């Protein structure tokens, strides 16, 4: 370890001196005393240390005095010093003269430098050279390239103007070379990135100014040329005036457009306002203010168009035909034809994916003889998407509805508001609130887009909206629309849709004819029952496409026609994906089959109940919502209070009871699982299994009353798909059976019930059957 030596110390506020630096220092009396003491000493060295306000410095630099003289121009004296070694400052000591002396220990760098330090030095040198090249400091670049010692390379940062005094003091007080290099890499990298951004901004500004000056010069020359030729105004305002006079615009719109033309004439060529006005005028002139298409009044033809495009969906088809019938009758009697909104032609088609909601909009437009335009609302969170941006914003645009009208080219198109339940809201506003005006018959004849700032009559537009989950639509918005539920298709419907629509479309895509590949109805029914479990037909169509692709491959090898029958499906589609599982799931006591409604349609829900030794309690699992948790508590309370009536031993319930609703990863909520939970608890407590062909739904009270619930049609369709034969529903939901297809009611024994005890009695296996099974 180096020995400590005594040297005079010179405290300086600036500059911060690092080893290898040669800098001038202005001398006051104390500094002069230190320099004189150093010159008189045997070593000729002095310590230069930073002056700190809050503490005594730990490190300084041993320096030699290169030159002492006076500052030109009558100034004081100064010394030029060269930093040589970093030194650790010890205690003060005595020495000759008036200077302050301290003991210091030189810091010796590790030699040779480790590979990791050399790698850091190479990385720092790369950054440093990149920055110097941007400044074109070629002499300094040559100097840096010659440096091989990592410590010397790091200490050259003392000259860096982009480092603060605090950072330089940190480098001085960091004896480890690797740590200094890491800090320099971070600081230099940040500064280089900032420099690149600033240079790019400066270059963009310079190019923009040059372009503006060039455009100004060219426009002045063009104006002079036009003036000599007598060609009129160079801003095109004369052309806009002619277009406005020639266009068939409402009077208020025409006056507003002419006012904007006046502003355009008064604006300067350099003002950006001229470009904004031109864009606004182009938008106004492109809108079909007084253009409408004539509605078809042939009700028979309209019905044929709807039937040709979609199977079923009778409610929607009837509503469209009724709309046409009213308009045709008013026209025949010479009465004013009411607009689309005025006649109540705003419907929301609600149902699971794949049932044909979106494609139905195009069919409605064809049946009416109108233009069709789709407005996708999924994920829209900005109110300006509906109402448009105000013209004060850069890049302002009209809202989606105005753009849809312009795209349609008429004022009475069919506008499909797709995925209206996916509209969100954030700090930019609530788009659903803007839709309230659009869909309100008392307001939409004067809809005002923020960009146009003109009244736009939407009363003759037929609005159709689609949604998957009605609960996600704000109630005020839902109140303005006619709700049409599309709950899904029965198995017979799917077979008919596949035969009449899907199969011909996929044959055409695969370049096949009817004679080359035939798919039997039995095969189609097998696909619907065992290969898909969906309310719509989207996956059904994918499977048909897959089968036809494989058939096309076989035809390429053998030209003989193919017939795809039920036994052949394994070779085309693999083994069936879905099989009835109710019998397997309910083979043990404590499991009951319920029915639920999800965003994908109706589905089967299995509720499991079990008990273990322990203090009487209720544990619920399966990501249940608050309403479903309360249903489980109500069910347990009912079973305990009516144990004698239900044939349950009260001691069987004085245990730790666990109710689980798989699948555990799917959140669930709603009141309709109440009767299913009661049945599962009674099954668990009595040891009697629930019949495997039974499903149920309904809310239960503490007195055992079964209350009405929603989604009866969707739930019964799910029960049919799952292979159930008996379904218990609330008595109050019996009128909902009118909406259920007749073929579903033919295969299901639907039993309306008022008391959950009756459901339990009919749903559980009889005791005799259990005894026979045990024997």
XYZ file of C-alpha atoms in Angstrom:
775
model
C 0.000 0.000 0.000
C 1.446 3.456 -0.897
C 2.811 5.508 1.949
C 1.060 8.660 3.092
C 2.758 11.928 2.190
C 2.220 15.499 3.358
C 1.317 18.093 0.727
C -0.258 21.556 0.737
C -3.921 21.551 -0.226
C -5.719 23.960 -2.565
C -9.539 24.005 -2.317
C -11.330 25.140 -5.483
C -15.023 25.526 -6.331
C -14.344 25.220 -10.043
C -13.103 23.700 -12.165
C -13.274 20.104 -10.868
C -9.808 18.742 -11.594
C -9.350 15.047 -12.499
C -6.116 13.168 -13.207
C -4.514 13.931 -16.636
C -6.254 17.337 -16.812
C -4.241 20.527 -17.406
C -6.218 23.575 -16.239
C -5.612 27.159 -15.132
C -6.640 28.177 -11.625
C -7.065 31.764 -10.477
C -5.147 32.354 -7.244
C -6.417 34.180 -4.195
C -4.270 34.614 -1.062
C -4.937 31.099 0.288
C -4.363 29.529 -3.116
C -1.181 31.548 -3.596
C 0.105 30.299 -0.252
C -0.579 26.689 -1.294
C 1.201 27.123 -4.648
C 4.201 28.786 -3.005
C 4.409 26.004 -0.419
C 4.281 23.355 -3.147
C 7.012 25.037 -5.178
C 9.197 25.237 -2.088
C 8.615 21.592 -1.138
C 10.827 18.723 -2.171
C 8.108 16.955 -4.170
C 6.772 20.081 -5.826
C 3.231 18.632 -5.537
C 0.019 20.010 -4.096
C -3.400 18.520 -3.562
C -6.322 20.074 -5.444
C -9.646 19.211 -3.777
C -13.231 20.396 -4.425
C -14.667 22.891 -1.955
C -17.876 21.366 -0.490
C -20.460 23.185 1.624
C -21.766 20.217 3.579
C -18.717 18.063 4.265
C -14.962 17.644 4.073
C -13.821 16.110 0.746
C -12.657 12.490 0.759
C -10.652 12.503 -2.449
C -8.580 15.007 -4.358
C -5.945 15.074 -7.124
C -2.221 15.276 -6.656
C -1.074 17.867 -9.175
C 2.159 19.435 -10.369
C 2.543 23.137 -11.122
C 3.226 23.794 -14.781
C 3.342 27.579 -14.735
C 2.598 30.561 -12.480
C 1.924 34.039 -13.868
C -0.456 36.941 -14.097
C -3.747 37.022 -15.983
C -3.524 39.270 -19.090
C -5.336 42.610 -18.918
C -4.290 43.585 -15.422
C -5.946 40.709 -13.641
C -4.668 38.750 -10.647
C -2.246 35.839 -10.651
C -3.034 32.330 -11.874
C -1.399 28.924 -11.982
C -1.566 26.214 -14.601
C -1.643 22.761 -12.948
C -1.581 19.210 -14.272
C -3.564 16.530 -12.416
C -1.540 13.357 -11.967
C -2.978 10.938 -9.408
C -6.190 10.507 -7.467
C -5.458 10.605 -3.731
C -7.354 9.788 -0.550
C -7.334 12.705 1.902
C -6.281 11.919 5.457
C -5.833 14.155 8.483
C -4.443 17.657 8.511
C -0.821 18.205 9.431
C 1.696 20.996 9.858
C 4.002 22.327 7.216
C 6.060 25.365 6.326
C 4.439 28.579 5.187
C 0.844 29.798 5.524
C -0.673 26.933 3.530
C -2.879 24.150 4.904
C -1.129 20.780 4.787
C -2.778 17.331 4.760
C -1.669 13.736 4.641
C -2.741 11.935 1.452
C -2.457 8.407 0.075
C -2.245 7.856 -3.666
C -4.901 5.592 -5.244
C -3.221 2.964 -7.415
C -5.354 1.512 -10.242
C -5.384 -2.255 -10.770
C -2.849 -3.289 -13.415
C -3.352 -4.904 -15.765
C -7.055 -3.984 -16.009
C -9.534 -6.921 -15.889
C -11.361 -7.989 -19.050
C -14.677 -6.655 -17.701
C -13.134 -3.200 -17.199
C -11.627 -3.255 -20.692
C -15.068 -4.118 -22.122
C -16.644 -1.186 -20.268
C -13.884 1.094 -21.537
C -14.530 -0.015 -25.116
C -18.248 0.669 -24.761
C -17.645 4.130 -23.278
C -15.097 4.990 -25.983
C -17.677 4.015 -28.639
C -20.243 6.406 -27.168
C -17.668 9.160 -26.686
C -16.430 8.905 -30.275
C -20.014 8.952 -31.595
C -20.678 12.188 -29.730
C -17.382 13.762 -30.847
C -18.113 12.833 -34.459
C -21.415 14.722 -34.276
C -19.387 17.780 -33.196
C -16.717 17.112 -35.846
C -13.979 17.352 -33.176
C -11.444 15.381 -35.196
C -8.318 16.304 -33.154
C -9.970 15.181 -29.941
C -11.062 11.985 -31.690
C -7.415 11.247 -32.576
C -6.431 11.846 -28.952
C -9.167 9.543 -27.591
C -8.292 6.792 -30.074
C -4.715 6.734 -28.725
C -5.847 6.175 -25.112
C -5.520 2.557 -23.972
C -5.645 2.886 -20.190
C -9.277 2.629 -18.916
C -8.568 4.943 -15.945
C -7.110 7.689 -18.147
C -10.019 7.310 -20.581
C -12.546 7.728 -17.770
C -10.735 10.768 -16.299
C -10.876 12.637 -19.624
C -14.537 13.194 -18.722
C -13.310 16.130 -16.636
C -13.251 18.144 -19.879
C -16.850 17.150 -20.771
C -19.115 20.192 -20.908
C -22.274 18.076 -20.714
C -21.380 16.780 -17.215
C -22.324 18.812 -14.173
C -19.920 19.649 -11.348
C -21.814 17.205 -9.143
C -21.221 14.395 -11.654
C -17.545 15.282 -11.986
C -17.126 15.280 -8.186
C -18.780 11.849 -8.171
C -16.163 10.646 -10.689
C -13.379 12.110 -8.535
C -14.626 10.340 -5.435
C -15.045 6.963 -7.209
C -11.694 5.180 -7.070
C -12.964 2.033 -8.825
C -12.404 2.372 -12.582
C -15.266 0.051 -13.535
C -17.765 2.042 -11.452
C -16.615 5.309 -13.105
C -17.007 3.777 -16.562
C -20.507 2.478 -15.807
C -21.615 5.925 -14.637
C -20.079 7.558 -17.722
C -21.791 5.076 -20.052
C -25.192 5.974 -18.563
C -24.604 9.740 -18.625
C -23.038 9.818 -22.082
C -25.710 7.540 -23.556
C -28.488 9.772 -22.211
C -26.757 12.902 -23.485
C -26.156 11.361 -26.904
C -29.835 10.373 -27.228
C -30.916 13.872 -26.182
C -28.465 15.409 -28.658
C -29.809 13.265 -31.499
C -33.383 14.321 -30.730
C -32.442 18.003 -30.515
C -30.474 17.810 -33.766
C -33.406 16.137 -35.517
C -35.810 18.790 -34.236
C -33.463 21.550 -35.377
C -33.119 19.919 -38.799
C -36.900 19.538 -39.130
C -37.423 23.179 -38.166
C -34.789 24.309 -40.656
C -36.300 22.208 -43.446
C -39.783 23.445 -42.575
C -38.683 27.068 -42.686
C -36.937 26.527 -46.008
C -40.028 24.806 -47.407
C -42.304 27.590 -46.158
C -40.068 30.260 -47.671
C -39.918 28.348 -50.943
C -43.694 27.923 -51.049
C -44.198 31.590 -50.251
C -41.911 32.632 -53.110
C -43.576 30.247 -55.570
C -47.067 31.343 -54.528
C -46.146 35.003 -54.944
C -44.838 34.240 -58.413
C -47.956 32.193 -59.213
C -50.193 35.018 -58.000
C -48.346 37.475 -60.197
C -48.682 35.165 -63.207
C -52.423 34.627 -62.565
C -52.897 38.372 -62.227
C -51.185 38.997 -65.575
C -53.307 36.277 -67.221
C -56.521 37.467 -65.528
C -57.403 33.994 -64.211
C -59.028 35.147 -60.956
C -58.324 34.321 -57.351
C -55.527 31.791 -56.728
C -57.156 30.452 -53.555
C -59.934 28.675 -55.462
C -62.703 30.571 -53.709
C -64.426 31.286 -57.016
C -64.509 27.542 -57.686
C -66.065 26.860 -54.265
C -68.736 29.500 -54.858
C -69.668 27.853 -58.140
C -69.806 24.398 -56.554
C -72.022 25.659 -53.722
C -74.455 27.340 -56.095
C -74.604 24.215 -58.269
C -75.098 21.828 -55.323
C -78.563 21.028 -54.013
C -77.979 22.198 -50.438
C -80.484 23.152 -47.725
C -80.667 26.952 -47.347
C -78.992 27.044 -43.927
C -76.172 24.817 -45.147
C -75.697 26.976 -48.262
C -75.470 30.177 -46.208
C -72.963 28.603 -43.805
C -70.841 27.384 -46.734
C -70.830 30.836 -48.355
C -69.738 32.400 -45.059
C -66.787 30.021 -44.972
C -65.907 30.929 -48.562
C -65.824 34.577 -47.478
C -63.384 33.680 -44.699
C -61.283 31.796 -47.253
C -61.093 34.876 -49.480
C -59.933 37.022 -46.568
C -57.342 34.550 -45.243
C -53.697 34.824 -46.237
C -51.882 32.166 -48.203
C -49.566 31.459 -45.274
C -52.387 30.981 -42.743
C -53.246 27.340 -41.942
C -56.877 28.403 -41.590
C -57.225 28.323 -45.382
C -56.494 24.602 -45.453
C -58.974 23.924 -42.650
C -61.723 25.857 -44.456
C -61.110 23.996 -47.726
C -61.309 20.635 -45.923
C -64.573 21.665 -44.241
C -66.067 22.859 -47.535
C -65.067 19.643 -49.293
C -66.723 17.606 -46.517
C -69.958 19.620 -46.683
C -70.134 19.439 -50.481
C -69.559 15.683 -50.505
C -72.508 14.951 -48.186
C -75.774 13.867 -49.917
C -77.940 16.555 -48.271
C -81.042 16.048 -50.430
C -80.291 12.631 -51.948
C -82.494 9.694 -50.920
C -83.182 6.273 -52.362
C -86.718 5.101 -53.023
C -87.921 2.338 -50.730
C -89.212 -0.902 -52.164
C -92.924 -1.309 -51.509
C -93.167 -4.909 -52.702
C -93.706 -6.771 -49.440
C -93.549 -10.185 -51.081
C -90.205 -9.424 -52.727
C -88.813 -8.026 -49.482
C -89.805 -11.201 -47.633
C -88.208 -13.341 -50.332
C -84.938 -11.393 -50.046
C -84.861 -11.856 -46.268
C -85.684 -15.560 -46.508
C -83.066 -16.114 -49.207
C -80.278 -14.728 -47.021
C -81.208 -16.034 -43.559
C -82.980 -19.042 -42.117
C -85.375 -18.373 -39.258
C -85.138 -14.997 -37.451
C -88.853 -14.500 -38.009
C -89.171 -11.646 -35.472
C -86.727 -9.449 -37.364
C -88.169 -10.296 -40.753
C -91.709 -9.568 -39.575
C -90.609 -6.202 -38.152
C -89.002 -5.121 -41.437
C -92.047 -6.169 -43.471
C -94.298 -4.263 -41.036
C -92.123 -1.168 -41.487
C -92.452 -1.402 -45.281
C -96.213 -1.990 -45.033
C -96.729 1.239 -43.039
C -94.656 3.316 -45.485
C -96.421 1.815 -48.506
C -99.859 2.479 -47.043
C -99.053 6.108 -46.186
C -97.711 6.631 -49.711
C -100.879 5.123 -51.257
C -103.081 7.498 -49.255
C -101.031 10.565 -50.150
C -99.741 11.072 -46.619
C -96.221 12.211 -45.777
C -93.916 9.272 -45.456
C -92.521 9.250 -41.929
C -88.811 8.792 -41.426
C -87.135 5.641 -40.265
C -86.770 6.847 -36.690
C -90.247 8.246 -36.550
C -91.723 4.910 -37.507
C -89.764 3.038 -34.854
C -87.330 1.283 -37.181
C -84.489 1.199 -34.701
C -83.779 -2.310 -33.470
C -81.049 -3.874 -31.415
C -80.375 -7.466 -32.408
C -79.122 -9.171 -29.261
C -77.696 -12.652 -29.219
C -74.568 -14.787 -29.039
C -71.856 -14.669 -31.718
C -72.379 -16.464 -34.993
C -76.177 -16.258 -35.275
C -76.163 -13.803 -38.218
C -76.779 -10.426 -36.569
C -74.292 -8.420 -38.630
C -75.040 -10.047 -41.971
C -78.744 -9.472 -41.350
C -78.167 -5.717 -41.730
C -77.104 -6.146 -45.372
C -80.193 -8.254 -46.062
C -82.447 -5.619 -44.523
C -80.873 -2.952 -46.762
C -81.431 -5.127 -49.854
C -85.017 -5.816 -48.855
C -85.689 -2.074 -48.402
C -83.793 -1.106 -51.542
C -81.489 1.161 -49.519
C -77.764 1.705 -49.249
C -76.006 -0.130 -46.406
C -73.168 1.094 -44.210
C -71.650 -0.501 -41.111
C -70.312 1.506 -38.153
C -68.102 -0.618 -35.877
C -68.436 0.582 -32.269
C -66.429 -2.148 -30.543
C -63.803 -0.552 -28.299
C -64.844 3.057 -29.078
C -64.115 5.199 -26.000
C -63.963 8.726 -27.407
C -67.177 10.735 -27.702
C -65.618 12.582 -30.664
C -65.801 9.314 -32.633
C -69.595 9.788 -32.659
C -69.992 13.581 -32.641
C -66.783 14.499 -34.465
C -63.876 16.709 -33.381
C -64.208 20.456 -33.109
C -62.511 22.288 -35.953
C -60.098 24.028 -33.584
C -58.149 20.758 -33.232
C -55.404 19.853 -35.662
C -56.450 16.924 -37.850
C -60.133 17.273 -36.874
C -62.575 14.903 -38.596
C -66.363 14.534 -38.650
C -67.865 11.760 -36.538
C -68.485 8.231 -37.716
C -72.161 8.837 -38.435
C -71.457 11.781 -40.751
C -68.767 9.754 -42.504
C -71.227 6.842 -42.819
C -73.819 9.106 -44.471
C -71.165 10.361 -46.894
C -70.035 6.819 -47.638
C -73.611 5.660 -48.284
C -74.311 8.547 -50.667
C -77.885 9.003 -49.441
C -79.687 10.430 -46.422
C -81.764 7.303 -45.784
C -79.370 4.353 -45.621
C -79.501 1.363 -43.314
C -76.833 2.044 -40.678
C -75.651 -0.949 -38.674
C -74.239 0.055 -35.264
C -72.158 -3.075 -34.729
C -71.185 -4.263 -31.221
C -73.011 -1.454 -29.413
C -72.531 -3.279 -26.103
C -68.724 -2.956 -26.459
C -68.748 0.857 -26.277
C -66.584 2.092 -23.400
C -65.944 5.439 -21.725
C -62.952 7.280 -20.291
C -61.683 10.828 -19.709
C -62.521 11.707 -23.341
C -66.262 11.304 -22.743
C -68.960 8.649 -23.028
C -69.847 7.652 -26.617
C -73.058 5.975 -25.472
C -74.322 9.355 -24.233
C -73.755 10.795 -27.720
C -75.721 7.889 -29.186
C -78.730 8.917 -27.081
C -79.316 11.883 -29.405
C -78.759 9.787 -32.517
C -81.382 7.230 -31.518
C -83.902 9.662 -30.001
C -86.854 10.419 -32.362
C -87.346 13.810 -30.734
C -83.769 14.941 -31.391
C -82.127 13.108 -34.267
C -83.737 15.257 -36.962
C -81.395 18.042 -35.788
C -78.284 16.017 -34.989
C -75.317 18.423 -34.798
C -71.860 17.087 -35.496
C -69.098 19.053 -33.754
C -67.006 19.243 -36.923
C -69.771 20.334 -39.305
C -71.558 22.496 -36.718
C -74.662 22.108 -38.886
C -77.977 20.352 -38.269
C -78.094 16.929 -39.940
C -81.441 15.173 -40.353
C -81.099 11.498 -39.381
C -84.837 10.886 -39.019
C -85.021 8.868 -42.250
C -82.122 6.551 -41.388
C -82.930 2.969 -40.401
C -80.666 2.109 -37.488
C -79.881 -1.489 -36.602
C -77.646 -2.262 -33.619
C -76.062 -5.565 -32.641
C -75.025 -6.747 -29.185
C -73.967 -9.908 -27.415
C -74.792 -8.947 -23.807
C -77.830 -6.728 -23.243
C -76.779 -5.941 -19.672
C -73.751 -4.033 -21.000
C -75.955 -1.527 -22.866
C -76.848 1.559 -20.758
C -80.529 1.461 -19.819
C -81.269 4.907 -21.284
C -79.833 3.795 -24.624
C -81.631 0.450 -24.581
C -84.917 2.260 -23.897
C -84.645 4.007 -27.295
C -84.416 0.774 -29.299
C -86.650 -2.171 -30.017
C -85.075 -5.280 -28.542
C -85.088 -8.361 -30.766
C -83.562 -11.452 -29.150
C -81.761 -13.924 -31.416
C -81.133 -16.743 -28.978
C -79.537 -19.261 -31.303
C -80.531 -22.083 -33.580
C -81.963 -25.506 -32.917
C -80.300 -28.604 -34.338
C -82.848 -28.714 -37.149
C -82.153 -25.044 -37.925
C -78.429 -25.678 -38.102
C -78.865 -28.591 -40.491
C -81.137 -26.482 -42.722
C -78.705 -23.515 -42.644
C -75.780 -25.788 -43.465
C -77.639 -27.435 -46.337
C -79.059 -24.248 -47.857
C -76.391 -21.615 -47.100
C -73.099 -22.842 -45.648
C -72.481 -25.887 -47.827
C -73.073 -24.107 -51.165
C -70.806 -21.233 -50.065
C -67.978 -23.546 -49.027
C -68.369 -25.629 -52.197
C -67.909 -22.475 -54.248
C -64.798 -21.476 -52.281
C -63.299 -24.934 -52.784
C -64.246 -24.909 -56.512
C -66.446 -27.994 -56.084
C -69.785 -28.901 -57.660
C -72.782 -30.615 -56.091
C -72.001 -33.820 -57.997
C -68.361 -34.008 -56.903
C -68.929 -33.897 -53.114
C -72.189 -34.739 -51.354
C -72.711 -34.267 -47.606
C -75.687 -36.162 -46.177
C -78.156 -34.687 -43.715
C -77.104 -37.361 -41.200
C -73.534 -36.114 -41.393
C -74.665 -32.515 -40.962
C -76.744 -33.460 -37.911
C -73.772 -35.351 -36.442
C -71.546 -32.283 -36.870
C -74.145 -30.062 -35.204
C -74.623 -32.443 -32.275
C -71.167 -33.870 -31.553
C -68.605 -31.552 -33.161
C -69.950 -28.135 -32.150
C -71.564 -26.835 -28.987
C -72.521 -23.285 -30.008
C -75.737 -21.287 -30.439
C -74.633 -20.002 -33.878
C -73.109 -21.680 -36.907
C -69.663 -20.053 -37.180
C -67.719 -23.115 -35.990
C -70.094 -25.321 -37.993
C -69.022 -23.507 -41.174
C -65.331 -23.863 -40.290
C -65.760 -27.624 -39.917
C -67.572 -27.860 -43.256
C -64.722 -25.926 -44.871
C -62.220 -28.312 -43.323
C -64.115 -31.374 -44.570
C -64.390 -29.968 -48.107
C -60.680 -29.123 -48.189
C -59.865 -32.715 -47.360
C -62.371 -33.877 -49.975
C -60.710 -31.610 -52.569
C -57.363 -33.205 -51.718
C -58.829 -36.686 -52.258
C -60.382 -35.639 -55.568
C -56.958 -34.494 -56.747
C -55.736 -38.074 -56.240
C -58.916 -39.836 -57.389
C -61.548 -38.188 -59.568
C -64.453 -40.363 -58.341
C -67.295 -38.392 -56.658
C -67.329 -38.439 -52.849
C -70.166 -38.790 -50.387
C -69.541 -37.715 -46.788
C -71.842 -39.649 -44.482
C -71.983 -39.908 -40.703
C -69.422 -42.767 -40.380
C -66.960 -40.872 -42.621
C -66.704 -37.812 -40.349
C -63.895 -39.235 -38.203
C -61.673 -39.360 -41.283
C -62.486 -35.781 -42.219
C -62.871 -34.038 -38.844
C -61.377 -36.411 -36.292
C -63.224 -37.792 -33.317
C -66.266 -35.923 -31.913
C -65.401 -33.088 -29.519
C -68.614 -33.116 -27.481
C -70.552 -35.992 -25.980
C -73.408 -35.925 -23.438
C -71.802 -35.841 -19.992
C -74.788 -35.280 -17.735
C -75.051 -38.970 -16.832
C -71.375 -39.149 -15.912
C -71.359 -35.887 -13.930
C -74.497 -36.739 -11.905
C -73.480 -40.347 -11.169
C -72.651 -39.380 -7.568
C -74.920 -37.690 -5.018
C -74.497 -33.950 -4.615
C -74.296 -32.972 -8.305
C -77.203 -31.235 -10.068
C -77.517 -29.909 -13.606
C -78.457 -26.241 -13.951
C -78.897 -23.957 -16.932
C -77.254 -20.578 -17.475
C -76.917 -17.792 -20.027
C -73.524 -16.449 -21.068
C -72.290 -14.038 -23.722
C -72.043 -17.063 -26.011
C -75.657 -18.173 -25.493
C -77.166 -20.774 -23.201
C -75.044 -23.358 -21.434
C -75.249 -26.224 -18.950
C -73.961 -25.572 -15.419
C -73.094 -28.392 -13.025
C -73.294 -27.557 -9.309
C -71.462 -29.834 -6.880
C -72.091 -30.077 -3.127
C -70.054 -32.023 -0.580
C -69.481 -32.146 3.156
C -66.658 -33.025 5.539
C -66.233 -33.351 9.268
C -65.836 -30.014 10.973
C -67.617 -27.025 12.393
C -70.862 -26.133 10.607
C -69.954 -23.705 7.816
C -70.400 -23.018 4.100
C -67.509 -22.738 1.656
C -68.119 -21.488 -1.893
C -65.693 -21.837 -4.818
C -65.786 -21.336 -8.585
C -65.408 -17.539 -8.891
C -68.996 -16.828 -7.828
C -70.429 -13.320 -7.818
C -72.221 -11.780 -4.854
C -75.705 -12.713 -6.122
C -74.712 -16.351 -6.616
C -73.083 -16.509 -3.180
C -76.301 -15.252 -1.621
C -78.256 -17.869 -3.594
C -76.083 -20.597 -2.028
C -76.658 -19.204 1.472
C -80.414 -19.005 0.844
C -80.428 -22.577 -0.495
C -78.639 -23.933 2.583
C -80.926 -21.997 4.947
C -83.987 -23.350 3.133
C -82.770 -26.970 3.276
C -82.011 -26.658 7.016
C -85.388 -25.091 7.815
C -87.334 -27.615 5.705
C -85.272 -30.718 6.462
C -88.280 -32.816 7.529
C -90.271 -31.921 4.410
C -87.298 -32.756 2.159
C -86.462 -36.016 3.979
C -83.068 -34.727 5.127
C -81.398 -35.730 8.388
C -80.642 -32.378 10.130
C -77.353 -33.765 11.461
C -76.150 -34.235 7.875
C -76.083 -30.447 7.541
C -74.182 -29.805 10.787
C -70.892 -30.282 8.961
C -68.518 -28.251 6.846
C -70.398 -27.924 3.548
C -68.611 -27.053 0.304
C -70.429 -25.896 -2.852
C -68.374 -25.717 -6.058
C -69.461 -24.505 -9.522
C -67.009 -25.565 -12.218
C -65.181 -24.423 -14.255
C -63.216 -22.587 -11.599
C -61.511 -20.188 -14.034
C -64.805 -18.735 -15.357
C -66.539 -15.980 -13.313
C -70.243 -16.634 -12.682
C -73.122 -14.662 -11.208
C -76.895 -14.442 -11.243
C -79.870 -15.671 -9.219
C -81.109 -18.489 -11.491
C -78.977 -21.232 -9.874
C -80.988 -21.176 -6.633
C -83.144 -24.256 -7.309
C -80.119 -26.168 -8.626
C -78.190 -25.462 -5.414
C -81.121 -26.640 -3.278
C -81.320 -29.860 -5.304
C -77.562 -30.479 -5.044
C -77.587 -29.911 -1.251
C -80.547 -32.269 -0.721
C -78.873 -34.869 -2.957
C -75.674 -34.595 -0.920
C -77.486 -34.788 2.424
C -79.715 -37.752 1.493
C -77.241 -39.685 -0.647
C -79.770 -39.828 -3.502
C -78.470 -39.055 -6.994
C -80.043 -36.425 -9.244
C -81.558 -37.832 -12.429
C -79.040 -37.497 -15.276
C -81.708 -36.371 -17.784
C -82.941 -33.467 -15.644
C -81.974 -29.799 -15.865
C -83.394 -26.872 -13.920
C -83.312 -23.097 -13.518
C -84.965 -20.586 -11.230
C -84.430 -18.272 -8.280
C -85.445 -19.599 -4.873
C -86.640 -17.786 -1.739
C -86.239 -18.728 1.913
C -89.790 -20.124 1.792
C -89.023 -22.271 -1.241
C -90.915 -20.191 -3.791
C -89.482 -20.379 -7.326
C -89.173 -16.919 -8.882
C -88.972 -16.011 -12.552
C -85.662 -15.556 -14.342
C -84.515 -14.583 -17.857
C -83.122 -16.365 -20.883
C -85.614 -19.251 -20.976
C -85.272 -19.778 -24.724
C -81.475 -19.820 -24.624
C -81.460 -22.199 -21.664
C -83.868 -24.644 -23.295
C -81.781 -24.650 -26.470
C -78.736 -25.455 -24.309
C -80.672 -28.264 -22.603
C -81.525 -29.754 -25.988
C -77.878 -29.558 -27.105
C -76.773 -31.257 -23.874
C -79.166 -34.186 -24.365
C -81.465 -33.471 -21.406
C -85.083 -34.601 -21.566
C -86.744 -32.908 -18.557
C -86.343 -29.247 -17.568
C -87.867 -27.504 -14.553
C -88.587 -23.782 -14.972
C -90.459 -21.205 -12.817
C -94.206 -21.146 -13.276
C -94.039 -17.397 -13.962
C -91.847 -18.044 -17.009
C -94.468 -20.221 -18.738
C -95.432 -17.392 -21.171
C -91.803 -17.361 -22.402
C -92.381 -20.825 -23.882
C -94.244 -19.143 -26.746
C -90.855 -17.956 -28.062
C -89.280 -21.413 -27.949
C -89.224 -23.349 -31.259
C -91.809 -26.120 -31.452
C -89.201 -28.783 -32.275
C -87.438 -28.013 -28.972
C -90.638 -28.334 -26.945
C -91.345 -31.643 -28.673
C -88.148 -33.263 -27.385
C -88.105 -31.598 -23.947
C -90.515 -32.211 -21.077
C -90.709 -28.651 -19.718
C -92.345 -28.508 -16.288
C -93.296 -25.093 -14.813
C -92.977 -25.204 -10.999
C -93.849 -22.906 -8.082
C -92.245 -24.753 -5.117
C -88.656 -25.980 -5.017
C -89.695 -28.973 -2.862
C -91.663 -30.316 -5.821
C -88.591 -29.934 -8.047
C -86.443 -31.846 -5.541
C -89.012 -34.628 -5.270
C -89.146 -35.134 -9.035
C -85.431 -34.524 -9.770
C -83.913 -37.037 -7.314
C -83.726 -40.736 -8.107
C -86.388 -42.666 -6.159
C -85.243 -44.681 -3.157
C -86.390 -47.948 -4.785
C -84.181 -47.272 -7.812
C -81.180 -46.679 -5.560
C -81.843 -49.913 -3.653
C -82.130 -51.876 -6.894
C -78.926 -50.315 -8.192
C -77.103 -51.181 -4.963
C -78.376 -54.776 -5.107
